[in-house]
mmCIF file of C-alpha atoms in Angstrom:
data_model
loop_
_atom_site.group_PDB
_atom_site.id
_atom_site.type_symbol
_atom_site.label_atom_id
_atom_site.label_comp_id
_atom_site.label_asym_id
_atom_site.label_seq_id
_atom_site.Cartn_x
_atom_site.Cartn_y
_atom_site.Cartn_z
ATOM 1 C CA MET A 1 -0.005 -0.013 -0.018
ATOM 2 C CA ASN A 2 1.205 3.471 -0.914
ATOM 3 C CA ASP A 3 1.127 6.067 1.916
ATOM 4 C CA PHE A 4 1.845 8.951 -0.481
ATOM 5 C CA GLN A 5 -0.775 11.653 -0.588
ATOM 6 C CA LEU A 6 -0.668 14.427 -3.133
ATOM 7 C CA CYS A 7 -0.751 17.881 -1.668
ATOM 8 C CA PRO A 8 -3.875 19.594 -2.957
ATOM 9 C CA LYS A 9 -2.195 22.983 -3.393
ATOM 10 C CA PHE A 10 0.665 21.425 -5.320
ATOM 11 C CA GLU A 11 -1.789 19.541 -7.552
ATOM 12 C CA LYS A 12 -3.826 22.726 -8.220
ATOM 13 C CA GLY A 13 -0.639 24.706 -8.995
ATOM 14 C CA MET A 14 0.605 22.083 -11.396
ATOM 15 C CA LYS A 15 -2.763 21.833 -13.129
ATOM 16 C CA MET A 16 -2.841 25.621 -13.508
ATOM 17 C CA LEU A 17 0.747 26.012 -14.775
ATOM 18 C CA GLY A 18 0.472 22.778 -16.874
ATOM 19 C CA LYS A 19 -2.209 24.111 -19.109
ATOM 20 C CA ARG A 20 -1.066 24.662 -22.660
ATOM 21 C CA TRP A 21 0.383 28.162 -23.152
ATOM 22 C CA THR A 22 0.081 29.295 -19.545
ATOM 23 C CA GLY A 23 3.779 29.030 -18.794
ATOM 24 C CA LEU A 24 4.718 30.766 -22.046
ATOM 25 C CA ILE A 25 2.286 33.589 -21.335
ATOM 26 C CA ILE A 26 3.700 34.037 -17.864
ATOM 27 C CA ASN A 27 7.207 34.019 -19.286
ATOM 28 C CA GLN A 28 6.187 36.672 -21.813
ATOM 29 C CA LEU A 29 4.585 38.844 -19.124
ATOM 30 C CA LEU A 30 7.722 38.643 -16.964
ATOM 31 C CA LEU A 31 9.117 41.147 -19.459
ATOM 32 C CA GLY A 32 6.543 43.698 -18.176
ATOM 33 C CA PRO A 33 3.008 44.930 -18.941
ATOM 34 C CA GLN A 34 1.850 44.132 -22.442
ATOM 35 C CA ARG A 35 -1.138 44.659 -24.731
ATOM 36 C CA PHE A 36 -3.113 41.639 -25.917
ATOM 37 C CA SER A 37 -1.897 42.121 -29.532
ATOM 38 C CA HIS A 38 1.766 42.156 -28.448
ATOM 39 C CA ILE A 39 1.389 38.890 -26.498
ATOM 40 C CA LYS A 40 -0.404 37.333 -29.454
ATOM 41 C CA ALA A 41 2.295 38.489 -31.819
ATOM 42 C CA GLU A 42 5.060 36.977 -29.664
ATOM 43 C CA LEU A 43 3.441 33.543 -29.195
ATOM 44 C CA PRO A 44 2.004 31.181 -31.841
ATOM 45 C CA ILE A 45 -1.447 31.062 -30.084
ATOM 46 C CA SER A 46 -4.908 31.783 -31.302
ATOM 47 C CA GLY A 47 -6.692 34.905 -30.024
ATOM 48 C CA LYS A 48 -9.490 32.795 -28.577
ATOM 49 C CA LEU A 49 -7.144 30.580 -26.587
ATOM 50 C CA LEU A 50 -5.078 33.581 -25.368
ATOM 51 C CA THR A 51 -8.235 35.301 -24.186
ATOM 52 C CA GLU A 52 -9.252 32.057 -22.375
ATOM 53 C CA ARG A 53 -5.878 31.620 -20.662
ATOM 54 C CA LEU A 54 -5.624 35.320 -19.645
ATOM 55 C CA LYS A 55 -9.094 35.107 -18.074
ATOM 56 C CA GLU A 56 -8.109 31.959 -16.144
ATOM 57 C CA MET A 57 -4.911 33.595 -14.978
ATOM 58 C CA GLU A 58 -6.885 36.701 -13.963
ATOM 59 C CA GLU A 59 -9.270 34.521 -11.914
ATOM 60 C CA GLU A 60 -6.280 32.889 -10.212
ATOM 61 C CA GLU A 61 -4.932 36.365 -9.545
ATOM 62 C CA LEU A 62 -1.758 35.819 -11.520
ATOM 63 C CA VAL A 63 -2.579 38.590 -13.942
ATOM 64 C CA THR A 64 -4.362 41.954 -13.802
ATOM 65 C CA ARG A 65 -6.089 43.478 -16.760
ATOM 66 C CA LYS A 66 -5.977 47.364 -16.947
ATOM 67 C CA VAL A 67 -8.254 49.225 -19.293
ATOM 68 C CA TYR A 68 -7.264 52.743 -20.322
ATOM 69 C CA ALA A 69 -10.039 55.102 -21.265
ATOM 70 C CA GLU A 70 -8.604 56.137 -24.596
ATOM 71 C CA VAL A 71 -9.781 56.049 -28.161
ATOM 72 C CA PRO A 72 -9.269 53.317 -29.197
ATOM 73 C CA VAL A 73 -9.464 51.636 -25.792
ATOM 74 C CA ARG A 74 -6.149 50.255 -24.636
ATOM 75 C CA VAL A 75 -5.960 47.132 -22.509
ATOM 76 C CA GLU A 76 -2.749 45.959 -20.817
ATOM 77 C CA TYR A 77 -2.026 42.754 -18.980
ATOM 78 C CA GLU A 78 0.478 42.595 -16.163
ATOM 79 C CA LEU A 79 1.591 39.979 -13.657
ATOM 80 C CA THR A 80 0.494 40.466 -10.117
ATOM 81 C CA GLU A 81 2.933 39.851 -7.218
ATOM 82 C CA LYS A 82 1.641 36.325 -7.177
ATOM 83 C CA GLY A 83 2.429 35.998 -10.851
ATOM 84 C CA LYS A 84 5.843 37.636 -10.566
ATOM 85 C CA ALA A 85 6.727 35.193 -7.762
ATOM 86 C CA LEU A 86 6.940 32.580 -10.549
ATOM 87 C CA LYS A 87 10.021 34.258 -12.009
ATOM 88 C CA PRO A 88 12.539 31.926 -10.211
ATOM 89 C CA VAL A 89 10.444 28.888 -11.171
ATOM 90 C CA MET A 90 10.430 29.933 -14.862
ATOM 91 C CA LYS A 91 14.170 30.646 -14.717
ATOM 92 C CA GLU A 92 14.807 27.147 -13.283
ATOM 93 C CA ILE A 93 12.607 25.482 -15.888
ATOM 94 C CA SER A 94 14.518 27.364 -18.535
ATOM 95 C CA LYS A 95 17.864 26.204 -17.190
ATOM 96 C CA TRP A 96 16.630 22.628 -16.936
ATOM 97 C CA ALA A 97 15.278 22.730 -20.505
ATOM 98 C CA GLU A 98 18.630 24.087 -21.805
ATOM 99 C CA GLU A 99 20.473 21.191 -20.277
ATOM 100 C CA TRP A 100 18.053 18.280 -20.793
ATOM 101 C CA VAL A 101 15.512 18.908 -23.439
ATOM 102 C CA GLU A 102 16.359 17.816 -26.968
ATOM 103 C CA LEU A 103 14.585 19.198 -29.991
ATOM 104 C CA THR A 104 13.542 16.921 -32.744
ATOM 105 C CA GLU A 105 11.959 17.676 -36.143
ATOM 106 C CA GLU A 106 8.544 17.206 -34.539
ATOM 107 C CA ASN A 107 9.019 20.165 -32.132
#
């Protein structure tokens, strides 16, 4: 019998960060506040999926959405302190990937 019990917070965190594109969006926003169109231009992601991920990240309080009352309306996304706290995690994943991940023709 296995006495291992998965920590619910760890599980939720991994599910959140493991969603397709979430990590790459966080990595992009670590560069600073950005407009939707800039994020979309930097990542090969559909507008619909980017909108979905940003909403999920906003609900998890990783990202804030700031609307500027301009014409045309300007919307910027920025990491919250909670989101910025992922910087060392992203840095370590990047170091690990550089050392251990091999690219093939498929990726």
